[in-house]
Amino acid sequence: MKASTWSLCTLLCLYTWGQSEGYSRGPTLNRVRRAPEETDEDKGPKKCSYTFLVPEQKITGPICASRGSSLPDKDRVTRMDIADVRELLTKQRREMDTLRLVVDVDGNMVNEMKLLRKESRNMNSRVTQLYMQLLHEIIRKRDNSLELAQLEGRILNATAEALRLSARYKELEARFSALAAVVNNQSVLIGALEERCLQVYGNRRHEPPAPPLVQVVPENIPVSVPRLSNEIQRDHSRSISRERGSRAGPAPTGSTLDIKRPPQGNFSSEGPYRDCLQAMQAGHATSGMFLLKPDGTERPVQAWCEHDMDNGGWTVIQRRKDGSVNFFRNWENYKKGFGHIDGEHWLGLENIYNLAKQGDYKLLVEMEDWMEKKVYAAYSSFHLEPESESYRLRLGTYQGNAGDSLTSHNGKQFTTLDRDKDAFSGNCAHFHKGGWWYNACGQTNLNGVWYAGGVYRSKFQDGIFWADYGGGFYSMKGVRMLIRPID
């Protein structure tokens, strides 16, 4: 490489010999420095001027051109050498362009490779995601298959149980048919015995005459009646109709003196108090169930205290609202009480007597018809006489908007199915299906049968009626009887 450089330098020196100024040749050489030219006046030997050129192709050594024939012919640079150098440079330039093109192409390929790798990674992630979804779907279908197998097992068990029950039902049906045949035979025998008794004794027993119907034309009869009904609430019609067949009356559903089940709703374990007014004065301002122990009694009684009306302190002694409790009871039941304190109930004649004898009490009768209208009848005083007087009713003067249907019962004794104390020749409790202070039989029957719908059809007036509001054949939807000490 150094020999070629010196040859190029010599060639350029010969080419520039005799020129007064330095020059640069080609687009790839630049003049660096020129030596001053000697004149004729100068004394001494002639000197060679040097021009240093820097090529664009990274030529690192100086290139000089000399004027004169100081070099031998074999070392001189000819035009052919220059052409060869130029051809070499041109070839190297083409190769460099080719290399640049190759580098550009390789760079694009590298970028494409990077993009392909990135897409490959994305595809791997997507494939992994699809694989997980497929695995989850397989697991879910397997679980569904297990659930389906379990469901089929349960269906088979239920089917087997249904078949067993069907067989049992057929067996019971056969037994019922046999019992029905026995009953029919017994009925035939009873009929034959009755005929024989009639032949022996010669006359029939006369049925007692029915009491007179209430003839009061109410001033405040409900304007619209939803429907006619002679059915008790469906949930209790069967039990009540069965219980009517017993002259002694059914057994109580629960005495208020014995708490046989956990109380529902609001209940206070404090006390006992002498009445609900004392419970309210003790700080209990919310209505609910409380333990009361009237003066002179030994055992407490559970009662509902109403504090949300008329200054509070009212003791509920009777409630009717849905027909869930049968009020066709005997004397002992009405004496002790029955029902549920937070629903339909009768507090008990003995408990009412003990409460009212503590002082001066007043009575409030609150009624609701089937148009959801509420009316009331208030009496200025209220108390009962002891059991020896059959809990005779004592009332004060009337005030209210329901009409006075209870004053005609004032001074009357309490009558039940098994203890007749009314003024009628028969037993009013038998015809009115409840216990009450009947006259003969009277203008009200708040312990009668709960009929749904208001107006009812019955041979006797045995609904929950208040004669001065609705008449004798309109059964009220709800009734409450409450007592409170007089202020």
GROMACS .gro file of C-alpha atoms in nm:
model
  487
    1MET     CA    1   0.000   0.000   0.000
    2LYS     CA    2   0.294   0.236   0.076
    3ALA     CA    3   0.449   0.179  -0.272
    4SER     CA    4   0.122   0.273  -0.442
    5THR     CA    5   0.104   0.586  -0.231
    6TRP     CA    6   0.452   0.696  -0.327
    7SER     CA    7   0.383   0.621  -0.693
    8LEU     CA    8   0.072   0.836  -0.682
    9CYS     CA    9   0.270   1.112  -0.511
   10THR     CA   10   0.540   1.103  -0.784
   11LEU     CA   11   0.280   1.108  -1.062
   12LEU     CA   12   0.110   1.411  -0.918
   13CYS     CA   13   0.444   1.589  -0.876
   14LEU     CA   14   0.526   1.540  -1.248
   15TYR     CA   15   0.179   1.649  -1.348
   16THR     CA   16   0.203   1.975  -1.160
   17TRP     CA   17   0.559   2.058  -1.272
   18GLY     CA   18   0.590   2.401  -1.419
   19GLN     CA   19   0.263   2.529  -1.273
   20SER     CA   20   0.283   2.848  -1.082
   21GLU     CA   21   0.001   2.760  -0.844
   22GLY     CA   22  -0.104   2.437  -0.680
   23TYR     CA   23  -0.425   2.268  -0.792
   24SER     CA   24  -0.654   1.998  -0.684
   25ARG     CA   25  -0.780   1.725  -0.911
   26GLY     CA   26  -1.111   1.538  -0.905
   27PRO     CA   27  -1.390   1.573  -0.659
   28THR     CA   28  -1.208   1.358  -0.414
   29LEU     CA   29  -0.876   1.562  -0.363
   30ASN     CA   30  -0.815   1.896  -0.186
   31ARG     CA   31  -0.510   2.115  -0.191
   32VAL     CA   32  -0.331   2.150   0.135
   33ARG     CA   33  -0.013   2.342   0.083
   34ARG     CA   34   0.207   2.475  -0.208
   35ALA     CA   35   0.577   2.552  -0.194
   36PRO     CA   36   0.689   2.896  -0.330
   37GLU     CA   37   0.827   2.898  -0.687
   38GLU     CA   38   1.190   3.004  -0.752
   39THR     CA   39   1.275   3.287  -0.988
   40ASP     CA   40   1.570   3.331  -1.211
   41GLU     CA   41   1.718   3.567  -0.965
   42ASP     CA   42   1.731   3.301  -0.703
   43LYS     CA   43   2.070   3.149  -0.658
   44GLY     CA   44   2.112   2.786  -0.582
   45PRO     CA   45   1.955   2.458  -0.686
   46LYS     CA   46   1.581   2.437  -0.776
   47LYS     CA   47   1.344   2.295  -0.515
   48CYS     CA   48   1.039   2.071  -0.555
   49SER     CA   49   0.701   2.198  -0.438
   50TYR     CA   50   0.481   1.948  -0.245
   51THR     CA   51   0.105   1.930  -0.233
   52PHE     CA   52  -0.056   1.713   0.033
   53LEU     CA   53  -0.390   1.566  -0.069
   54VAL     CA   54  -0.650   1.403   0.152
   55PRO     CA   55  -0.869   1.156  -0.042
   56GLU     CA   56  -1.229   1.080   0.047
   57GLN     CA   57  -1.152   0.708   0.062
   58LYS     CA   58  -0.969   0.729   0.393
   59ILE     CA   59  -0.613   0.779   0.251
   60THR     CA   60  -0.399   0.830   0.556
   61GLY     CA   61  -0.054   0.928   0.406
   62PRO     CA   62   0.045   1.243   0.217
   63ILE     CA   63   0.029   1.246  -0.162
   64CYS     CA   64   0.285   1.466  -0.332
   65ALA     CA   65   0.368   1.555  -0.689
   66SER     CA   66   0.719   1.651  -0.794
   67ARG     CA   67   0.832   1.845  -1.095
   68GLY     CA   68   1.150   1.730  -1.242
   69SER     CA   69   1.306   1.410  -1.360
   70SER     CA   70   1.480   1.314  -1.046
   71LEU     CA   71   1.307   0.969  -1.030
   72PRO     CA   72   1.403   0.685  -1.258
   73ASP     CA   73   1.156   0.571  -1.528
   74LYS     CA   74   1.060   0.258  -1.352
   75ASP     CA   75   0.941   0.454  -1.047
   76ARG     CA   76   0.750   0.721  -1.231
   77VAL     CA   77   0.367   0.730  -1.219
   78THR     CA   78   0.207   0.713  -1.556
   79ARG     CA   79  -0.143   0.792  -1.674
   80MET     CA   80  -0.217   0.424  -1.680
   81ASP     CA   81  -0.137   0.403  -1.312
   82ILE     CA   82  -0.371   0.691  -1.242
   83ALA     CA   83  -0.644   0.524  -1.449
   84ASP     CA   84  -0.589   0.201  -1.260
   85VAL     CA   85  -0.614   0.385  -0.931
   86ARG     CA   86  -0.930   0.559  -1.044
   87GLU     CA   87  -1.079   0.227  -1.161
   88LEU     CA   88  -0.987   0.073  -0.828
   89LEU     CA   89  -1.149   0.359  -0.643
   90THR     CA   90  -1.460   0.334  -0.859
   91LYS     CA   91  -1.480  -0.040  -0.796
   92GLN     CA   92  -1.438   0.015  -0.422
   93ARG     CA   93  -1.713   0.280  -0.432
   94ARG     CA   94  -1.946   0.038  -0.610
   95GLU     CA   95  -1.865  -0.228  -0.357
   96MET     CA   96  -1.933   0.017  -0.075
   97ASP     CA   97  -2.268   0.108  -0.234
   98THR     CA   98  -2.345  -0.260  -0.267
   99LEU     CA   99  -2.247  -0.311   0.096
  100ARG     CA  100  -2.470  -0.020   0.198
  101LEU     CA  101  -2.758  -0.174   0.002
  102VAL     CA  102  -2.689  -0.511   0.161
  103VAL     CA  103  -2.674  -0.347   0.505
  104ASP     CA  104  -3.007  -0.171   0.439
  105VAL     CA  105  -3.164  -0.494   0.322
  106ASP     CA  106  -3.023  -0.679   0.623
  107GLY     CA  107  -3.154  -0.404   0.851
  108ASN     CA  108  -3.502  -0.439   0.704
  109MET     CA  109  -3.479  -0.812   0.743
  110VAL     CA  110  -3.370  -0.766   1.104
  111ASN     CA  111  -3.669  -0.539   1.168
  112GLU     CA  112  -3.897  -0.789   1.001
  113MET     CA  113  -3.745  -1.063   1.214
  114LYS     CA  114  -3.811  -0.856   1.524
  115LEU     CA  115  -4.172  -0.802   1.417
  116LEU     CA  116  -4.208  -1.171   1.344
  117ARG     CA  117  -4.067  -1.259   1.686
  118LYS     CA  118  -4.308  -1.015   1.851
  119GLU     CA  119  -4.601  -1.163   1.657
  120SER     CA  120  -4.478  -1.508   1.752
  121ARG     CA  121  -4.480  -1.412   2.120
  122ASN     CA  122  -4.832  -1.270   2.082
  123MET     CA  123  -4.944  -1.586   1.908
  124ASN     CA  124  -4.792  -1.794   2.188
  125SER     CA  125  -4.983  -1.586   2.445
  126ARG     CA  126  -5.306  -1.623   2.249
  127VAL     CA  127  -5.252  -1.998   2.213
  128THR     CA  128  -5.189  -2.022   2.588
  129GLN     CA  129  -5.506  -1.826   2.658
  130LEU     CA  130  -5.711  -2.046   2.425
  131TYR     CA  131  -5.562  -2.351   2.589
  132MET     CA  132  -5.664  -2.226   2.935
  133GLN     CA  133  -6.015  -2.148   2.810
  134LEU     CA  134  -6.041  -2.493   2.657
  135LEU     CA  135  -5.919  -2.650   2.981
  136HIS     CA  136  -6.171  -2.445   3.183
  137GLU     CA  137  -6.450  -2.549   2.947
  138ILE     CA  138  -6.351  -2.914   2.979
  139ILE     CA  139  -6.352  -2.886   3.361
  140ARG     CA  140  -6.689  -2.709   3.355
  141LYS     CA  141  -6.841  -2.975   3.133
  142ARG     CA  142  -6.704  -3.242   3.361
  143ASP     CA  143  -6.861  -3.068   3.662
  144ASN     CA  144  -7.189  -3.038   3.471
  145SER     CA  145  -7.171  -3.405   3.397
  146LEU     CA  146  -7.121  -3.480   3.767
  147GLU     CA  147  -7.412  -3.253   3.861
  148LEU     CA  148  -7.628  -3.416   3.596
  149ALA     CA  149  -7.538  -3.757   3.733
  150GLN     CA  150  -7.625  -3.642   4.087
  151LEU     CA  151  -7.952  -3.493   3.964
  152GLU     CA  152  -8.038  -3.816   3.789
  153GLY     CA  153  -7.965  -4.001   4.111
  154ARG     CA  154  -8.194  -3.768   4.306
  155ILE     CA  155  -8.465  -3.806   4.043
  156LEU     CA  156  -8.438  -4.183   4.069
  157ASN     CA  157  -8.460  -4.161   4.448
  158ALA     CA  158  -8.760  -3.928   4.425
  159THR     CA  159  -8.926  -4.158   4.176
  160ALA     CA  160  -8.871  -4.455   4.405
  161GLU     CA  161  -9.011  -4.255   4.698
  162ALA     CA  162  -9.313  -4.151   4.489
  163LEU     CA  163  -9.377  -4.514   4.397
  164ARG     CA  164  -9.349  -4.611   4.761
  165LEU     CA  165  -9.591  -4.335   4.863
  166SER     CA  166  -9.827  -4.434   4.585
  167ALA     CA  167  -9.829  -4.790   4.712
  168ARG     CA  168  -9.883  -4.662   5.065
  169TYR     CA  169 -10.166  -4.439   4.945
  170LYS     CA  170 -10.335  -4.730   4.773
  171GLU     CA  171 -10.302  -4.929   5.094
  172LEU     CA  172 -10.453  -4.646   5.298
  173GLU     CA  173 -10.727  -4.605   5.039
  174ALA     CA  174 -10.816  -4.970   5.078
  175ARG     CA  175 -10.822  -4.934   5.456
  176PHE     CA  176 -11.037  -4.621   5.427
  177SER     CA  177 -11.282  -4.805   5.207
  178ALA     CA  178 -11.302  -5.079   5.468
  179LEU     CA  179 -11.356  -4.822   5.747
  180ALA     CA  180 -11.616  -4.641   5.536
  181ALA     CA  181 -11.802  -4.968   5.496
  182VAL     CA  182 -11.791  -5.019   5.872
  183VAL     CA  183 -11.918  -4.662   5.928
  184ASN     CA  184 -12.202  -4.719   5.684
  185ASN     CA  185 -12.295  -5.035   5.865
  186GLN     CA  186 -12.285  -4.849   6.196
  187SER     CA  187 -12.499  -4.569   6.050
  188VAL     CA  188 -12.756  -4.822   5.936
  189LEU     CA  189 -12.752  -4.978   6.281
  190ILE     CA  190 -12.785  -4.638   6.450
  191GLY     CA  191 -13.077  -4.550   6.222
  192ALA     CA  192 -13.245  -4.874   6.309
  193LEU     CA  193 -13.192  -4.813   6.680
  194GLU     CA  194 -13.335  -4.460   6.647
  195GLU     CA  195 -13.645  -4.595   6.475
  196ARG     CA  196 -13.686  -4.853   6.750
  197CYS     CA  197 -13.649  -4.583   7.017
  198LEU     CA  198 -13.914  -4.375   6.846
  199GLN     CA  199 -14.142  -4.672   6.840
  200VAL     CA  200 -14.078  -4.740   7.207
  201TYR     CA  201 -14.110  -4.385   7.336
  202GLY     CA  202 -14.363  -4.270   7.080
  203ASN     CA  203 -14.250  -3.912   7.021
  204ARG     CA  204 -13.955  -3.710   6.891
  205ARG     CA  205 -13.747  -3.465   7.087
  206HIS     CA  206 -13.835  -3.112   6.978
  207GLU     CA  207 -13.550  -2.883   6.870
  208PRO     CA  208 -13.524  -2.559   7.072
  209PRO     CA  209 -13.661  -2.255   6.892
  210ALA     CA  210 -13.409  -2.020   6.727
  211PRO     CA  211 -13.351  -1.679   6.883
  212PRO     CA  212 -13.506  -1.375   6.715
  213LEU     CA  213 -13.295  -1.207   6.452
  214VAL     CA  214 -13.153  -0.863   6.512
  215GLN     CA  215 -13.400  -0.610   6.368
  216VAL     CA  216 -13.184  -0.301   6.411
  217VAL     CA  217 -13.142  -0.098   6.091
  218PRO     CA  218 -12.785   0.039   6.122
  219GLU     CA  219 -12.724   0.405   6.061
  220ASN     CA  220 -12.366   0.351   5.939
  221ILE     CA  221 -12.390   0.046   5.717
  222PRO     CA  222 -12.084   0.000   5.486
  223VAL     CA  223 -12.154   0.149   5.142
  224SER     CA  224 -12.000  -0.129   4.931
  225VAL     CA  225 -11.972  -0.498   5.010
  226PRO     CA  226 -11.688  -0.680   4.827
  227ARG     CA  227 -11.864  -1.018   4.804
  228LEU     CA  228 -12.101  -1.251   4.982
  229SER     CA  229 -11.936  -1.527   5.180
  230ASN     CA  230 -12.040  -1.801   5.414
  231GLU     CA  231 -11.695  -1.955   5.445
  232ILE     CA  232 -11.452  -1.914   5.728
  233GLN     CA  233 -11.090  -1.850   5.633
  234ARG     CA  234 -10.969  -2.153   5.435
  235ASP     CA  235 -10.681  -2.238   5.665
  236HIS     CA  236 -10.912  -2.294   5.961
  237SER     CA  237 -11.250  -2.393   5.819
  238ARG     CA  238 -11.197  -2.766   5.865
  239SER     CA  239 -11.075  -2.747   6.222
  240ILE     CA  240 -11.354  -2.510   6.329
  241SER     CA  241 -11.628  -2.713   6.161
  242ARG     CA  242 -11.505  -3.028   6.335
  243GLU     CA  243 -11.487  -2.855   6.671
  244ARG     CA  244 -11.846  -2.732   6.644
  245GLY     CA  245 -11.975  -3.088   6.686
  246SER     CA  246 -11.874  -3.109   7.053
  247ARG     CA  247 -12.112  -2.970   7.309
  248ALA     CA  248 -11.832  -2.935   7.561
  249GLY     CA  249 -11.635  -2.722   7.315
  250PRO     CA  250 -11.282  -2.775   7.189
  251ALA     CA  251 -10.972  -2.764   7.401
  252PRO     CA  252 -10.801  -2.425   7.436
  253THR     CA  253 -10.518  -2.338   7.199
  254GLY     CA  254 -10.313  -2.203   7.487
  255SER     CA  255 -10.376  -2.018   7.809
  256THR     CA  256 -10.242  -1.669   7.859
  257LEU     CA  257 -10.136  -1.771   8.207
  258ASP     CA  258  -9.889  -2.027   8.069
  259ILE     CA  259  -9.623  -1.911   7.824
  260LYS     CA  260  -9.581  -2.230   7.623
  261ARG     CA  261  -9.392  -2.087   7.324
  262PRO     CA  262  -9.134  -1.815   7.266
  263PRO     CA  263  -9.314  -1.482   7.230
  264GLN     CA  264  -9.310  -1.327   6.884
  265GLY     CA  265  -9.263  -0.959   6.809
  266ASN     CA  266  -9.196  -0.708   7.086
  267PHE     CA  267  -9.166  -0.862   7.429
  268SER     CA  268  -9.038  -0.718   7.755
  269SER     CA  269  -8.908  -0.951   8.024
  270GLU     CA  270  -8.923  -0.675   8.284
  271GLY     CA  271  -9.201  -0.640   8.534
  272PRO     CA  272  -9.448  -0.772   8.612
  273TYR     CA  273  -9.668  -0.459   8.625
  274ARG     CA  274 -10.015  -0.415   8.767
  275ASP     CA  275 -10.145  -0.306   8.422
  276CYS     CA  276 -10.024  -0.159   8.093
  277LEU     CA  277 -10.048   0.198   8.218
  278GLN     CA  278  -9.789   0.123   8.486
  279ALA     CA  279  -9.568  -0.043   8.221
  280MET     CA  280  -9.585   0.273   8.011
  281GLN     CA  281  -9.508   0.491   8.312
  282ALA     CA  282  -9.202   0.271   8.375
  283GLY     CA  283  -9.059   0.387   8.043
  284HIS     CA  284  -9.194   0.131   7.794
  285ALA     CA  285  -9.337   0.348   7.517
  286THR     CA  286  -9.347   0.077   7.248
  287SER     CA  287  -9.647  -0.153   7.207
  288GLY     CA  288  -9.579  -0.518   7.275
  289MET     CA  289  -9.620  -0.810   7.515
  290PHE     CA  290  -9.568  -0.753   7.887
  291LEU     CA  291  -9.606  -0.952   8.206
  292LEU     CA  292  -9.890  -0.818   8.422
  293LYS     CA  293  -9.968  -0.915   8.780
  294PRO     CA  294 -10.285  -0.747   8.908
  295ASP     CA  295 -10.315  -0.673   9.277
  296GLY     CA  296 -10.421  -0.973   9.484
  297THR     CA  297 -10.319  -1.234   9.228
  298GLU     CA  298 -10.050  -1.498   9.263
  299ARG     CA  299  -9.940  -1.565   8.907
  300PRO     CA  300  -9.851  -1.313   8.634
  301VAL     CA  301 -10.034  -1.308   8.304
  302GLN     CA  302  -9.897  -1.222   7.963
  303ALA     CA  303 -10.088  -0.944   7.781
  304TRP     CA  304 -10.052  -0.709   7.486
  305CYS     CA  305 -10.008  -0.343   7.579
  306GLU     CA  306 -10.107  -0.083   7.321
  307HIS     CA  307  -9.916   0.245   7.357
  308ASP     CA  308  -9.969   0.393   7.009
  309MET     CA  309 -10.324   0.525   7.054
  310ASP     CA  310 -10.505   0.769   7.284
  311ASN     CA  311 -10.209   0.841   7.518
  312GLY     CA  312 -10.121   0.470   7.550
  313GLY     CA  313 -10.151   0.241   7.851
  314TRP     CA  314 -10.430   0.024   7.702
  315THR     CA  315 -10.454  -0.348   7.785
  316VAL     CA  316 -10.595  -0.561   7.503
  317ILE     CA  317 -10.845  -0.813   7.642
  318GLN     CA  318 -10.975  -0.946   7.307
  319ARG     CA  319 -10.858  -0.941   6.943
  320ARG     CA  320 -11.008  -1.076   6.619
  321LYS     CA  321 -10.832  -1.025   6.286
  322ASP     CA  322 -10.800  -1.336   6.065
  323GLY     CA  323 -11.004  -1.628   6.200
  324SER     CA  324 -10.691  -1.819   6.305
  325VAL     CA  325 -10.836  -1.904   6.651
  326ASN     CA  326 -11.165  -2.080   6.722
  327PHE     CA  327 -11.379  -1.885   6.972
  328PHE     CA  328 -11.649  -2.154   7.009
  329ARG     CA  329 -11.522  -2.258   7.354
  330ASN     CA  330 -11.643  -2.387   7.687
  331TRP     CA  331 -11.658  -2.207   8.019
  332GLU     CA  332 -11.316  -2.315   8.144
  333ASN     CA  333 -11.147  -2.186   7.830
  334TYR     CA  334 -11.318  -1.847   7.850
  335LYS     CA  335 -11.229  -1.825   8.217
  336LYS     CA  336 -10.854  -1.887   8.172
  337GLY     CA  337 -10.808  -1.740   7.825
  338PHE     CA  338 -10.685  -1.879   7.494
  339GLY     CA  339 -10.520  -1.786   7.167
  340HIS     CA  340 -10.193  -1.609   7.095
  341ILE     CA  341 -10.117  -1.272   7.255
  342ASP     CA  342  -9.960  -1.132   6.936
  343GLY     CA  343 -10.258  -1.257   6.726
  344GLU     CA  344 -10.616  -1.354   6.795
  345HIS     CA  345 -10.682  -1.419   7.164
  346TRP     CA  346 -10.915  -1.384   7.461
  347LEU     CA  347 -10.736  -1.269   7.775
  348GLY     CA  348 -10.959  -1.467   8.014
  349LEU     CA  349 -11.258  -1.366   8.228
  350GLU     CA  350 -11.068  -1.416   8.554
  351ASN     CA  351 -10.776  -1.202   8.431
  352ILE     CA  352 -11.010  -0.929   8.306
  353TYR     CA  353 -11.192  -0.934   8.641
  354ASN     CA  354 -10.864  -0.904   8.836
  355LEU     CA  355 -10.742  -0.616   8.617
  356ALA     CA  356 -11.064  -0.413   8.629
  357LYS     CA  357 -11.119  -0.450   9.005
  358GLN     CA  358 -10.795  -0.258   9.078
  359GLY     CA  359 -10.967   0.076   9.017
  360ASP     CA  360 -11.185   0.267   8.777
  361TYR     CA  361 -11.136   0.142   8.423
  362LYS     CA  362 -11.292   0.236   8.090
  363LEU     CA  363 -11.360   0.020   7.782
  364LEU     CA  364 -11.280   0.086   7.416
  365VAL     CA  365 -11.417  -0.135   7.136
  366GLU     CA  366 -11.234  -0.075   6.808
  367MET     CA  367 -11.376  -0.233   6.488
  368GLU     CA  368 -11.268  -0.244   6.122
  369ASP     CA  369 -11.499  -0.333   5.832
  370TRP     CA  370 -11.404  -0.486   5.497
  371MET     CA  371 -11.371  -0.143   5.339
  372GLU     CA  372 -11.082  -0.083   5.586
  373LYS     CA  373 -11.285   0.178   5.771
  374LYS     CA  374 -11.238   0.187   6.149
  375VAL     CA  375 -11.507   0.283   6.401
  376TYR     CA  376 -11.517   0.273   6.780
  377ALA     CA  377 -11.745   0.253   7.077
  378ALA     CA  378 -11.614   0.382   7.413
  379TYR     CA  379 -11.774   0.331   7.757
  380SER     CA  380 -11.692   0.555   8.052
  381SER     CA  381 -11.660   0.268   8.300
  382PHE     CA  382 -11.607  -0.107   8.285
  383HIS     CA  383 -11.571  -0.394   8.531
  384LEU     CA  384 -11.686  -0.753   8.587
  385GLU     CA  385 -11.838  -0.916   8.887
  386PRO     CA  386 -11.670  -1.233   9.024
  387GLU     CA  387 -11.720  -1.586   8.893
  388SER     CA  388 -11.991  -1.649   9.151
  389GLU     CA  389 -12.197  -1.397   8.952
  390SER     CA  390 -12.085  -1.551   8.620
  391TYR     CA  391 -11.869  -1.243   8.552
  392ARG     CA  392 -12.167  -1.011   8.511
  393LEU     CA  393 -12.092  -0.711   8.285
  394ARG     CA  394 -12.102  -0.355   8.422
  395LEU     CA  395 -12.075  -0.065   8.177
  396GLY     CA  396 -12.085   0.314   8.185
  397THR     CA  397 -12.217   0.560   7.930
  398TYR     CA  398 -12.150   0.527   7.557
  399GLN     CA  399 -11.951   0.753   7.327
  400GLY     CA  400 -11.830   0.686   6.972
  401ASN     CA  401 -11.923   0.659   6.603
  402ALA     CA  402 -12.007   0.287   6.573
  403GLY     CA  403 -12.344   0.303   6.750
  404ASP     CA  404 -12.431   0.168   7.093
  405SER     CA  405 -12.488  -0.206   7.058
  406LEU     CA  406 -12.338  -0.316   7.391
  407THR     CA  407 -12.555  -0.130   7.642
  408SER     CA  408 -12.836  -0.385   7.590
  409HIS     CA  409 -12.590  -0.646   7.731
  410ASN     CA  410 -12.513  -0.438   8.041
  411GLY     CA  411 -12.584  -0.632   8.362
  412LYS     CA  412 -12.592  -0.969   8.184
  413GLN     CA  413 -12.398  -1.276   8.288
  414PHE     CA  414 -12.148  -1.453   8.065
  415THR     CA  415 -12.280  -1.753   7.869
  416THR     CA  416 -12.093  -2.037   7.703
  417LEU     CA  417 -12.199  -2.359   7.535
  418ASP     CA  418 -12.179  -2.553   7.862
  419ARG     CA  419 -12.308  -2.281   8.099
  420ASP     CA  420 -12.629  -2.108   7.991
  421LYS     CA  421 -12.685  -1.778   8.173
  422ASP     CA  422 -12.874  -1.579   7.909
  423ALA     CA  423 -13.239  -1.465   7.910
  424PHE     CA  424 -13.338  -1.677   7.610
  425SER     CA  425 -13.521  -2.008   7.640
  426GLY     CA  426 -13.243  -2.182   7.451
  427ASN     CA  427 -12.868  -2.133   7.468
  428CYS     CA  428 -12.752  -1.824   7.275
  429ALA     CA  429 -12.395  -1.956   7.266
  430HIS     CA  430 -12.521  -2.253   7.067
  431PHE     CA  431 -12.681  -2.031   6.801
  432HIS     CA  432 -12.414  -1.757   6.792
  433LYS     CA  433 -12.116  -1.996   6.808
  434GLY     CA  434 -11.927  -1.815   7.084
  435GLY     CA  435 -11.921  -1.701   7.444
  436TRP     CA  436 -12.063  -1.357   7.539
  437TRP     CA  437 -12.275  -1.157   7.781
  438TYR     CA  438 -12.588  -1.260   7.594
  439ASN     CA  439 -12.932  -1.115   7.663
  440ALA     CA  440 -13.190  -1.284   7.441
  441CYS     CA  441 -12.966  -1.304   7.249
  442GLY     CA  442 -12.845  -0.948   7.190
  443GLN     CA  443 -12.723  -0.675   6.958
  444THR     CA  444 -12.360  -0.777   6.930
  445ASN     CA  445 -12.152  -1.097   6.907
  446LEU     CA  446 -11.783  -1.009   6.896
  447ASN     CA  447 -11.673  -1.366   6.980
  448GLY     CA  448 -11.865  -1.523   6.692
  449VAL     CA  449 -11.744  -1.686   6.370
  450TRP     CA  450 -11.495  -1.487   6.158
  451TYR     CA  451 -11.648  -1.474   5.809
  452ALA     CA  452 -11.441  -1.343   5.518
  453GLY     CA  453 -11.597  -1.072   5.302
  454GLY     CA  454 -11.840  -0.896   5.536
  455VAL     CA  455 -12.195  -1.003   5.447
  456TYR     CA  456 -12.241  -1.375   5.511
  457ARG     CA  457 -12.511  -1.637   5.468
  458SER     CA  458 -12.607  -1.838   5.774
  459LYS     CA  459 -12.922  -1.977   5.932
  460PHE     CA  460 -12.836  -1.792   6.253
  461GLN     CA  461 -12.660  -1.461   6.315
  462ASP     CA  462 -12.335  -1.617   6.431
  463GLY     CA  463 -12.082  -1.379   6.274
  464ILE     CA  464 -11.878  -1.104   6.441
  465PHE     CA  465 -12.151  -0.843   6.417
  466TRP     CA  466 -12.226  -0.508   6.576
  467ALA     CA  467 -12.594  -0.444   6.508
  468ASP     CA  468 -12.571  -0.064   6.493
  469TYR     CA  469 -12.294  -0.088   6.232
  470GLY     CA  470 -12.370  -0.325   5.947
  471GLY     CA  471 -12.655  -0.520   6.102
  472GLY     CA  472 -12.668  -0.881   6.217
  473PHE     CA  473 -12.548  -1.036   5.890
  474TYR     CA  474 -12.236  -0.825   5.842
  475SER     CA  475 -11.925  -0.979   5.999
  476MET     CA  476 -11.647  -0.735   6.090
  477LYS     CA  477 -11.296  -0.787   5.959
  478GLY     CA  478 -11.118  -0.693   6.282
  479VAL     CA  479 -11.213  -0.620   6.644
  480ARG     CA  480 -11.018  -0.517   6.954
  481MET     CA  481 -11.143  -0.470   7.308
  482LEU     CA  482 -10.913  -0.262   7.532
  483ILE     CA  483 -10.933  -0.135   7.890
  484ARG     CA  484 -10.742   0.145   8.064
  485PRO     CA  485 -10.758   0.320   8.402
  486ILE     CA  486 -10.967   0.639   8.395
  487ASP     CA  487 -10.748   0.951   8.398
   0.00000   0.00000   0.00000
